[in-house]
Tab-separated table of C-alpha atoms and ligand atoms in Angstrom:
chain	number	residue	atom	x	y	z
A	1	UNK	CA	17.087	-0.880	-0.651
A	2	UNK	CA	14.892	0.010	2.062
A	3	UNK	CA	11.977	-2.882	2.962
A	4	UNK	CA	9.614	-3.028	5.809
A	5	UNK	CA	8.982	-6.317	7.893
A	6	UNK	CA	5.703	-6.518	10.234
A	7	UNK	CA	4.801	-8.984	12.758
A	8	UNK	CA	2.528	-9.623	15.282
A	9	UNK	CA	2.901	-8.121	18.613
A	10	UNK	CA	1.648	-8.742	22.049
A	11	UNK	CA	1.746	-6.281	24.502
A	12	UNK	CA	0.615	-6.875	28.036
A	13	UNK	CA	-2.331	-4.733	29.666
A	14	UNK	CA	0.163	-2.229	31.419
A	15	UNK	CA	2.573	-2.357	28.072
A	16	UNK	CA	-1.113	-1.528	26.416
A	17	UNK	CA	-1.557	1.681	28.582
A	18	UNK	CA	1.971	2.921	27.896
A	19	UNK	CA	1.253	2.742	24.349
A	20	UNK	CA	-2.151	4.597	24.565
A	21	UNK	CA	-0.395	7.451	26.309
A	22	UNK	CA	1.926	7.582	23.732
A	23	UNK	CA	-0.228	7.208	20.812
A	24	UNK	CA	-2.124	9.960	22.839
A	25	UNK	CA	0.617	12.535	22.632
A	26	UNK	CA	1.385	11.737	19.147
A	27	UNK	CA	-2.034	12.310	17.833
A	28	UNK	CA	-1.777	15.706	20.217
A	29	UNK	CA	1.399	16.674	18.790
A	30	UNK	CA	0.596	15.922	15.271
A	31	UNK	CA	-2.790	17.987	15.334
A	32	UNK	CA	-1.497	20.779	17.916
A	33	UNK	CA	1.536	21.153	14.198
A	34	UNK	CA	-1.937	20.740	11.821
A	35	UNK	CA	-3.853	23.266	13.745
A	36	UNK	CA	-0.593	25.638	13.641
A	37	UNK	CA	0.029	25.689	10.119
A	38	UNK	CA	-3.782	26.278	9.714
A	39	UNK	CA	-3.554	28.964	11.180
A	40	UNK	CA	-0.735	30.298	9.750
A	41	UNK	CA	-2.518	30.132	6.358
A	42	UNK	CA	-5.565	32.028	7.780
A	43	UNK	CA	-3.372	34.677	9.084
A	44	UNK	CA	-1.419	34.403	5.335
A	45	UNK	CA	1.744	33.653	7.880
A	46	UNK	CA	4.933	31.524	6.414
A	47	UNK	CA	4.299	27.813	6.862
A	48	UNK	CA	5.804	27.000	10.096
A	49	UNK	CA	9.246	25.094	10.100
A	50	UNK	CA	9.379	21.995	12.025
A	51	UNK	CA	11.970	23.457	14.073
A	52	UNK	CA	9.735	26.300	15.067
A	53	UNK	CA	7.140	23.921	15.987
A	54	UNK	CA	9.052	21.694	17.751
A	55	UNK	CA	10.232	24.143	20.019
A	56	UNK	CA	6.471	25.449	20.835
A	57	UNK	CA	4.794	22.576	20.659
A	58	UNK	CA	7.167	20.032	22.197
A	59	UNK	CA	10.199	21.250	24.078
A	60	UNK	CA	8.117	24.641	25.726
A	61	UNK	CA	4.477	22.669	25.364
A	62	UNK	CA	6.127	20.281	28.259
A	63	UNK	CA	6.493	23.296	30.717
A	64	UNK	CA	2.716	24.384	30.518
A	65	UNK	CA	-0.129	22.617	32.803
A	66	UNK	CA	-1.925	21.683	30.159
A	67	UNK	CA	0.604	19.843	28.001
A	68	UNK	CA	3.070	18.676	30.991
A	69	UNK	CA	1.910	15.035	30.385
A	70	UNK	CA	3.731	15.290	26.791
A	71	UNK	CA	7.484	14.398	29.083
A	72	UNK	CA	5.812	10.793	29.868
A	73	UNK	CA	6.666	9.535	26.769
A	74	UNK	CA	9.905	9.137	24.767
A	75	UNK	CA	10.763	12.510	23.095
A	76	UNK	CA	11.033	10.965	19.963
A	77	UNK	CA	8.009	9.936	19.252
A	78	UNK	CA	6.737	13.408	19.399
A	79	UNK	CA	9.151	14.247	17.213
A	80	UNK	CA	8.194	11.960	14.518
A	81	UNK	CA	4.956	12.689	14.903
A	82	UNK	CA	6.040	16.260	13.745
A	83	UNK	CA	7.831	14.202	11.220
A	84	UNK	CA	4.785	13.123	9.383
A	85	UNK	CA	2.961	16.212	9.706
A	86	UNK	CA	5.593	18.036	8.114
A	87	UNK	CA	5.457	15.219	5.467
A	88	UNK	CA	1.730	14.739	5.063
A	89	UNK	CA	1.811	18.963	3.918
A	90	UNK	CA	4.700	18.294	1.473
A	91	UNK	CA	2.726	15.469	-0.202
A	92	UNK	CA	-0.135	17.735	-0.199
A	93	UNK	CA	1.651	20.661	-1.813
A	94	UNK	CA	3.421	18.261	-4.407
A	95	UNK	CA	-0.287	17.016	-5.228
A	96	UNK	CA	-1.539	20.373	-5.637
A	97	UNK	CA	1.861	21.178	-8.012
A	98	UNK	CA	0.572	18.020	-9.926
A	99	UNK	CA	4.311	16.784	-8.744
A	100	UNK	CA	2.782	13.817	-7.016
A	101	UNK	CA	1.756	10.583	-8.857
A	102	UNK	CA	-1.488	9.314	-8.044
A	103	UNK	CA	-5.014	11.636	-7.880
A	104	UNK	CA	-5.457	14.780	-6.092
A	105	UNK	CA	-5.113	14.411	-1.863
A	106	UNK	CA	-6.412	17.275	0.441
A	107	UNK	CA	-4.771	18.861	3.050
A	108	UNK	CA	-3.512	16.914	6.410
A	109	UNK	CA	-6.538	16.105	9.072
A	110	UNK	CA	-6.755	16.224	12.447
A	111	UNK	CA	-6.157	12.356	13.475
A	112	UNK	CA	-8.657	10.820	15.335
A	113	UNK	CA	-8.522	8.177	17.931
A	114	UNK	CA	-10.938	5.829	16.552
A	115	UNK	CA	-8.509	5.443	13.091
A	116	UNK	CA	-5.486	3.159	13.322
A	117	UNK	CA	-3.024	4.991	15.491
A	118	UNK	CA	0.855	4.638	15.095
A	119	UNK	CA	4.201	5.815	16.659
A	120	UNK	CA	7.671	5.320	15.212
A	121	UNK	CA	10.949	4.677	17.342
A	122	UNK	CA	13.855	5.747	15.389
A	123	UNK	CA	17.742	4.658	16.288
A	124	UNK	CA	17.906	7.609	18.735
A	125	UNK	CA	14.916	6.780	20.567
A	126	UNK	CA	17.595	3.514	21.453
A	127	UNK	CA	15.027	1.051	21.051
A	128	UNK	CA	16.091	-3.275	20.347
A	129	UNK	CA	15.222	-6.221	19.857
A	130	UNK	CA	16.790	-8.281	22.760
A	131	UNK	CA	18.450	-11.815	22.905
A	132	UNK	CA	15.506	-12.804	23.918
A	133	UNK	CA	13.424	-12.420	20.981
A	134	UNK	CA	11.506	-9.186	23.266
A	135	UNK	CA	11.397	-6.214	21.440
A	136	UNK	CA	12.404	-3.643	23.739
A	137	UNK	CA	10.903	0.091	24.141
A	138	UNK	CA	11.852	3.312	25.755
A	139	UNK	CA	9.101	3.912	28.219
A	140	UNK	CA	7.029	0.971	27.498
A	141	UNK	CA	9.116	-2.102	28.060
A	142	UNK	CA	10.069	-5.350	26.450
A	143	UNK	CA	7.165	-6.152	24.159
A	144	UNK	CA	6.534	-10.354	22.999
A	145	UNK	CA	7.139	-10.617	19.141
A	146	UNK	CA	5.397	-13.097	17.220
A	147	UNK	CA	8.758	-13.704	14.710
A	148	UNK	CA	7.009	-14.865	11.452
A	149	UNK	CA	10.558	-14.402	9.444
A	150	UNK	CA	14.106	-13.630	10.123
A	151	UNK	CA	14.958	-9.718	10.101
A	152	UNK	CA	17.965	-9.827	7.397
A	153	UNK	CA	19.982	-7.022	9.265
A	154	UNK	CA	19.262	-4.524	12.115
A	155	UNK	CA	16.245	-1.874	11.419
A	156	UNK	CA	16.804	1.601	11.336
A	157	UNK	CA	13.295	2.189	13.044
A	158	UNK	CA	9.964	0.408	13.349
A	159	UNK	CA	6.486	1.535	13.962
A	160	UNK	CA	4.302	0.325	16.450
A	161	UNK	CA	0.585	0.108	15.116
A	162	UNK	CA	-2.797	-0.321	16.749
A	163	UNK	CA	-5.670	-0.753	14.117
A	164	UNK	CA	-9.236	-0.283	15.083
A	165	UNK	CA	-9.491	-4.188	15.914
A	166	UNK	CA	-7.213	-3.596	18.955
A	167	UNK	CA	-4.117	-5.835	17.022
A	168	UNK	CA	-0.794	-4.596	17.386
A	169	UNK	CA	2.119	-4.892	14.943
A	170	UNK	CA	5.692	-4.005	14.580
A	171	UNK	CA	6.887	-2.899	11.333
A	172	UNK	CA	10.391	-2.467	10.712
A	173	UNK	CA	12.353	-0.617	8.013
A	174	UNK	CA	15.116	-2.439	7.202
A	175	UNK	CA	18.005	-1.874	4.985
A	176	UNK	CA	18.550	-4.845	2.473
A	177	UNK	CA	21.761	-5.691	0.261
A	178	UNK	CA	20.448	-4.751	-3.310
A	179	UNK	CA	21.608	-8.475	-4.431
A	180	UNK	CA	20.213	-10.533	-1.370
A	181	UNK	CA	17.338	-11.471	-3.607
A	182	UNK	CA	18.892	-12.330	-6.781
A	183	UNK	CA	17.675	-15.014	-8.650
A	184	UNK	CA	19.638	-17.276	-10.883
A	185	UNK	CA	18.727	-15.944	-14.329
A	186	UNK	CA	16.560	-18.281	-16.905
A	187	UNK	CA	18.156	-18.522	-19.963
A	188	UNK	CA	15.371	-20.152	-21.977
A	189	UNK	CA	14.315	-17.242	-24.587
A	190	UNK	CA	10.608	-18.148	-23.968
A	191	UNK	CA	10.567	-17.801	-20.298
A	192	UNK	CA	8.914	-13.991	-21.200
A	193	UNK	CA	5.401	-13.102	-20.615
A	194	UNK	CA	3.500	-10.005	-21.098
A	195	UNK	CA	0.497	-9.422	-19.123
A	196	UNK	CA	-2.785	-7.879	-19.665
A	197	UNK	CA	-4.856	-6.775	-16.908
A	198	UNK	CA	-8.344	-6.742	-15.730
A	199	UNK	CA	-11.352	-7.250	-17.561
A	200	UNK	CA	-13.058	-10.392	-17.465
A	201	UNK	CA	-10.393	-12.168	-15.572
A	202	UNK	CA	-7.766	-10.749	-13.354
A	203	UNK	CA	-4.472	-10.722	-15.985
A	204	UNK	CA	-3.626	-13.176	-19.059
A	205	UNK	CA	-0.403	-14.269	-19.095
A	206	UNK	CA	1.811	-15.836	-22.273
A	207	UNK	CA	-0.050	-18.367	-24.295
A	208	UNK	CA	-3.627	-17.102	-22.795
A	209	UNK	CA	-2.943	-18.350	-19.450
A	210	UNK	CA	-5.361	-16.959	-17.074
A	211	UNK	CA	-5.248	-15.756	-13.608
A	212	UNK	CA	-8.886	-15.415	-12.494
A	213	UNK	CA	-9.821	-12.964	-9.885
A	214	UNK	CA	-10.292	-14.578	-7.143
A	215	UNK	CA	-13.722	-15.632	-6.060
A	216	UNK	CA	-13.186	-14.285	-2.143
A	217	UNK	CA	-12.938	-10.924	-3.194
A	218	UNK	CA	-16.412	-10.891	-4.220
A	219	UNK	CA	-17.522	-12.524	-0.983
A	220	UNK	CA	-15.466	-10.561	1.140
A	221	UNK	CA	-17.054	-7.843	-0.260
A	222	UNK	CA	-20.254	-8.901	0.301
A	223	UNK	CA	-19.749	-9.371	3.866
A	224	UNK	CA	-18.303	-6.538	4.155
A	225	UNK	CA	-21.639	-4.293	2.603
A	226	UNK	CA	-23.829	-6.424	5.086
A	227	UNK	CA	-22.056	-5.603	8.138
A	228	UNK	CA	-21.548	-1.717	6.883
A	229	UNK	CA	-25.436	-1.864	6.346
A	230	UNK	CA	-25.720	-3.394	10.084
A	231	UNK	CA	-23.846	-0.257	11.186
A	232	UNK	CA	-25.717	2.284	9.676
A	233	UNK	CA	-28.405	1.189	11.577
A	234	UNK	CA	-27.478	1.080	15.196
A	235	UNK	CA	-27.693	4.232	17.384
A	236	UNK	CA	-25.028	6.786	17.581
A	237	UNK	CA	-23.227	6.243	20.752
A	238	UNK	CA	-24.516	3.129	21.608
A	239	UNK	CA	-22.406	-0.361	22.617
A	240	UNK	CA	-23.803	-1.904	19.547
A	241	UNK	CA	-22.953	0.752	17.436
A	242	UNK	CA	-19.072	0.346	18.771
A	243	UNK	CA	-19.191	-3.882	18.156
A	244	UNK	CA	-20.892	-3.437	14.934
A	245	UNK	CA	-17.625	-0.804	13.987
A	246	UNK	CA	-15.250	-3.093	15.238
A	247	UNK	CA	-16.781	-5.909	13.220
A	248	UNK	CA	-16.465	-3.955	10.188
A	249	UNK	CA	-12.857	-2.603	10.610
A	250	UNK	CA	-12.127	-6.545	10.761
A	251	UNK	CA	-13.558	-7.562	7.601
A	252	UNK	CA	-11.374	-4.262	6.247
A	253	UNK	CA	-8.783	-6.034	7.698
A	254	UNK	CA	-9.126	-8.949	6.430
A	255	UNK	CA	-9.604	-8.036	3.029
A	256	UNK	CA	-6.478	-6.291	3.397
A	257	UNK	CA	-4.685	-9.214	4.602
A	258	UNK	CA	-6.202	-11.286	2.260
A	259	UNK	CA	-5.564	-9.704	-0.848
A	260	UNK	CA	-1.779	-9.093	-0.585
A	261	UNK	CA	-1.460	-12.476	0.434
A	262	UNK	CA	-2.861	-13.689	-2.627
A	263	UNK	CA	-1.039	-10.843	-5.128
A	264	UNK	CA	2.161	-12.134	-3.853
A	265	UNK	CA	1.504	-15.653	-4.897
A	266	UNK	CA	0.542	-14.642	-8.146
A	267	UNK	CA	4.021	-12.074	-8.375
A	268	UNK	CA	6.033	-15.167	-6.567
A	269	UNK	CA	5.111	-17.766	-9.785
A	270	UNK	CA	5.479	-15.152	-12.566
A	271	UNK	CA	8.732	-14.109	-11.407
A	272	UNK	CA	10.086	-17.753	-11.023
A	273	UNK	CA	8.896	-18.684	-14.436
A	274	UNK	CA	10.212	-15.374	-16.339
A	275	UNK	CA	13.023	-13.641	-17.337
A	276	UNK	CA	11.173	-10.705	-18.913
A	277	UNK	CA	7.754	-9.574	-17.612
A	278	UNK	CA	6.521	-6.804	-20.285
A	279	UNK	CA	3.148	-5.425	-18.871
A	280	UNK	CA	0.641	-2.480	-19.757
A	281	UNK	CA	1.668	0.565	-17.580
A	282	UNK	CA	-2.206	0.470	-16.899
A	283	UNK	CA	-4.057	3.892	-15.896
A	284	UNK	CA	-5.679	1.808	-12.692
A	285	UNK	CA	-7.816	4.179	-11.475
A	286	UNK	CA	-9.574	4.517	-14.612
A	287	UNK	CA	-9.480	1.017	-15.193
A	288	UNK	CA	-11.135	0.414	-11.611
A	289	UNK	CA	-13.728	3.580	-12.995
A	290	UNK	CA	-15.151	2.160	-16.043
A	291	UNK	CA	-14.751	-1.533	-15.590
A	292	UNK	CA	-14.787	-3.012	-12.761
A	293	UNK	CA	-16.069	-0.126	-10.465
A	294	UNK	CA	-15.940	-0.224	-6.420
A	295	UNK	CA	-14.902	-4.150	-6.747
A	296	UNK	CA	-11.953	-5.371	-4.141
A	297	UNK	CA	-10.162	-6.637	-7.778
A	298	UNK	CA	-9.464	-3.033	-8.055
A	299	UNK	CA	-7.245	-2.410	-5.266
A	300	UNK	CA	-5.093	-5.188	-6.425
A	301	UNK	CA	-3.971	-4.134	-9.624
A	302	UNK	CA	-2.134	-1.065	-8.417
A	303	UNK	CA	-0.650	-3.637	-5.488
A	304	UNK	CA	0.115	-6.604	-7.944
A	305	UNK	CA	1.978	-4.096	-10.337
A	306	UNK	CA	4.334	-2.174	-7.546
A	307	UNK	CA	5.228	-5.869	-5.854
A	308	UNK	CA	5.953	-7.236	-9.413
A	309	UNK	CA	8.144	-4.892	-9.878
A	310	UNK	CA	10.026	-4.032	-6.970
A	311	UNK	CA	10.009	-8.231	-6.563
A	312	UNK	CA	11.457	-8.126	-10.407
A	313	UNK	CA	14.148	-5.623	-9.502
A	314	UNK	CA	15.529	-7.484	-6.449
A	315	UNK	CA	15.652	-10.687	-8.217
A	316	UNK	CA	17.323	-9.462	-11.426
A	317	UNK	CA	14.324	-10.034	-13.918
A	318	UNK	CA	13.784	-8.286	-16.810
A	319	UNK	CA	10.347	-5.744	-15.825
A	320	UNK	CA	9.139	-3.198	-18.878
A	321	UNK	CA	5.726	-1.141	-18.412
A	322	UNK	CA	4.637	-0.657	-21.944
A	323	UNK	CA	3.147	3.152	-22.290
A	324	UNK	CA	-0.798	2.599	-21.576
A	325	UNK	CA	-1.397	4.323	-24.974
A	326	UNK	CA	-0.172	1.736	-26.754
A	327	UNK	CA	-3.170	-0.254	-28.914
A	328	UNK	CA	-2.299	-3.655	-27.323
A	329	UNK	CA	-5.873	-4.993	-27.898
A	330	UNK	CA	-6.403	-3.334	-31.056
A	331	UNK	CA	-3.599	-4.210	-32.603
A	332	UNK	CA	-3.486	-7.724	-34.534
A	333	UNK	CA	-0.441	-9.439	-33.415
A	334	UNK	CA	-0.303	-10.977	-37.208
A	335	UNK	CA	0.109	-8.085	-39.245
A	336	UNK	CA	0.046	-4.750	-37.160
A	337	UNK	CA	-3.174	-3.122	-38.476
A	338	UNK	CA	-5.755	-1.627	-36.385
A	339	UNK	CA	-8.749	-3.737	-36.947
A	340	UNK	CA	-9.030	-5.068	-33.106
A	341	UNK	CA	-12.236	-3.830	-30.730
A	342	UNK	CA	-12.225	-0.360	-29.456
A	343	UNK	CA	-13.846	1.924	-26.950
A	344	UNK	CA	-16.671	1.029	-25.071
A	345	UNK	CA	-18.397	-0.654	-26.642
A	346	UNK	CA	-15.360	-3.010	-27.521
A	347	UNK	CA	-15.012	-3.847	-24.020
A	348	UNK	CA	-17.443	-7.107	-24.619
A	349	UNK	CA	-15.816	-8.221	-27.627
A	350	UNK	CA	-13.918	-11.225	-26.354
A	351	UNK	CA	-12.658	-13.039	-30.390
A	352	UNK	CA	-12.174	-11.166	-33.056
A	353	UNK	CA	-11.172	-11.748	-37.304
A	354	UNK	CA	-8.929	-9.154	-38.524
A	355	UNK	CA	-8.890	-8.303	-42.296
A	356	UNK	CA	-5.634	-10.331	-42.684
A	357	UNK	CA	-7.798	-13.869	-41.698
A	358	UNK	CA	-6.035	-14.507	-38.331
A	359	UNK	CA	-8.320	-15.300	-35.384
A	360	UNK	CA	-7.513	-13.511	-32.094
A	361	UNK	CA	-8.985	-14.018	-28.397
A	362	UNK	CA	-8.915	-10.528	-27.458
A	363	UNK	CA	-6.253	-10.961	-24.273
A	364	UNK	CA	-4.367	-12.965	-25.820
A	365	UNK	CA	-3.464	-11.415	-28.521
A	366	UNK	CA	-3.233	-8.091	-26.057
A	367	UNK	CA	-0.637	-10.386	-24.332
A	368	UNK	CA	1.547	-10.817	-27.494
A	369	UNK	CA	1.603	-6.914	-28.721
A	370	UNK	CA	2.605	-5.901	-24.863
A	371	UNK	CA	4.774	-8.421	-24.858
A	372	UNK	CA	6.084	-7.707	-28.806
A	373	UNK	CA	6.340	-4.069	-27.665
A	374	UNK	CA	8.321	-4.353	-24.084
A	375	UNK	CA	10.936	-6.522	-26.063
A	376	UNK	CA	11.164	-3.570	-28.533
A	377	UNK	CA	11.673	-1.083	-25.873
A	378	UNK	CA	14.686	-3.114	-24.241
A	379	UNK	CA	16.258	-3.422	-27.768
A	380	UNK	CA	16.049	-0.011	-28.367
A	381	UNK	CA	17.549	0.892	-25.033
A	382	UNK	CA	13.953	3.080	-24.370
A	383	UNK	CA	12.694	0.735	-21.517
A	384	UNK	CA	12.635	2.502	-18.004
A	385	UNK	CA	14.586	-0.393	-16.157
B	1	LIG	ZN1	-4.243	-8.813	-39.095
């Protein structure tokens, strides 16, 4: 399977200008392929190939005054750039075919340089990391790497990034042996959990354990609305206006950094402790809608259920999203009838009797049906796995 690695990198003030010129050319190239295939759909034209455009806006662009700066930099870097363009419309297209999961996305934008601004090397462009520990560039030079972790085996490409901060990274795509990961399998029947997500605290876990949501995401966030509101009010153009930017982009960043940190503690100890992890396939967005709306808890849901269980696959657990119309909560987990809260205005009932006389705590006994219900799936050979 195919993962990324990122680290840290350091380039040095020349090293810096190199990579500005060929951010630079990649933004140019990427919007000169936009602006093409917008026009081509005003004129009701074919979509332009890639091929087509590479030869326009690359190969001839490089003979014309006003484009001659685009032979500077490596040649395939502009070419990737076309790469993603292309890309960016298929994704588009898919979305508007409803062939894309996720909501709706518009078509590609011009790029600007004030967003985070990236260029990928591939194995042609012949770039390697040296015996040294350097990571060397074509047409930039031999860039300091701050080596957080090994890379398992030699990358196929890696992407140099600038984000609005001014920090640069390296992210590699690396190709992994399916069974590097593998953990020894627990045999102990009970090492199973379901888990039910989001509502007062971040997921329940077998036997009611809770994972709260954690209490920096709510002071991230307000930091991050203070220095937002700081923004808004400096002058357009102004120095201020550019530190106050930068000082929000950080706490972005930080947030960023912070919560995928912390999902992939939480994924690290449930996959350690379980064999089978049976969770709600969980519409998020809605979820994020009526719940818990605009809160930083939102974002991690969606990440805490794609690490869990891409981390499940490479380590050989058991991983079983349960359909999301399944009545986990109002199903008693004693004797199957439908007596638990529902709708809306369920959503504050936290204990609840059913007719039968058991006592439930609402996620709790969520916990056991998704559980209940995975299990059934993998016996009846229905579970997506
Ligand atoms: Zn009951």
């Amino acid at each position: 399977m195919l993962l990324r690695y990122r680290y840290r990198i350091y380039p040095t003030a020349p090293q810096r200008q190199s990579l500005a010129r060929s951010f630079g050319c990649a933004r140019v190239v990427y919007n000169d392929a936009v602006a093409a295939r917008k026009h081509a759909h005003r004129e009701g034209l074919p979509y332009p190939a890639t091929t087509a455009l590479s030869k326009a806006l690359i190969t001839d662009a490089k003979h014309t005054t006003e484009r001659a700066w685009l032979s500077e930099v490596s040649a395939v870097v502009l070419q990737q750039a076309l790469a993603d363009a292309d890309r960016a419309y298929k994704n588009f297209f898919a979305s508007i075919k409803g062939k894309r999961a996720g909501s709706r996305i518009g078509p590609p934008r011009f790029k600007k340089r004030s967003n985070t601004q990236s260029i990928r090397f591939t194995r042609n462009a012949r770039f390697a990391v040296l015996g040294n520990g350097r990571l060397h560039l074509p047409k930039i030079g031999n860039l300091k790497v701050a080596w957080s972790r090994d890379l398992p085996s030699a990358p196929s490409s890696v992407t140099i990034i600038k984000t609005p901060t001014g920090r640069y990274y390296a992210s590699f795509v690396v190709l992994v042996d399916d069974g590097a990961e593998l953990a020894e399998p627990i045999p102990d029947e009970d090492a199973e959990t379901g888990i039910d997500l989001g509502l007062k605290s971040f997921a329940v876990l077998r036997g009611g354990k809770v994972i709260d949501s954690p209490k920096f995401f709510r002071k991230l966030e307000r930091k991050l609305k203070k220095a937002q509101r700081a923004l808004s009010r400096k002058t357009k153009g102004s120095a201020n206006r550019a530190k106050a930017r930068i000082k929000v982009a950080k706490i972005h960043e930080k947030i960023k950094h912070t919560r995928a940190d912390w999902v992939d503690k939480q994924v690290h100890r449930i996959v350690a402790e379980n064999q089978g992890i049976y969770v709600e396939d969980l519409h998020v967005k809605g979820l994020a809608k009526s719940r818990m709306s605009k809160s930083t808890a939102d974002a991690a849901f969606g990440m805490f259920l794609t690490r869990l269980e891409s981390k499940a696959a490479r380590t050989g657990r058991t991983f079983v999203r349960v359909d999301r119309y399944f009545p986990s909560t109002r199903s008693c987990s004693a004797c199957g009838a439908l007596t638990g809260p529902k709708g809306l205005k369920g959503l504050k009932v936290r204990t609840w009797v059913c007719e039968c006389g058991a006592e439930h705590d609402r996620d709790a006994n969520a916990e056991i049906n998704i559980r209940r219900e995975g299990k059934r799936l993998v016996a009846a050979g229905q579970a997506d796995t």
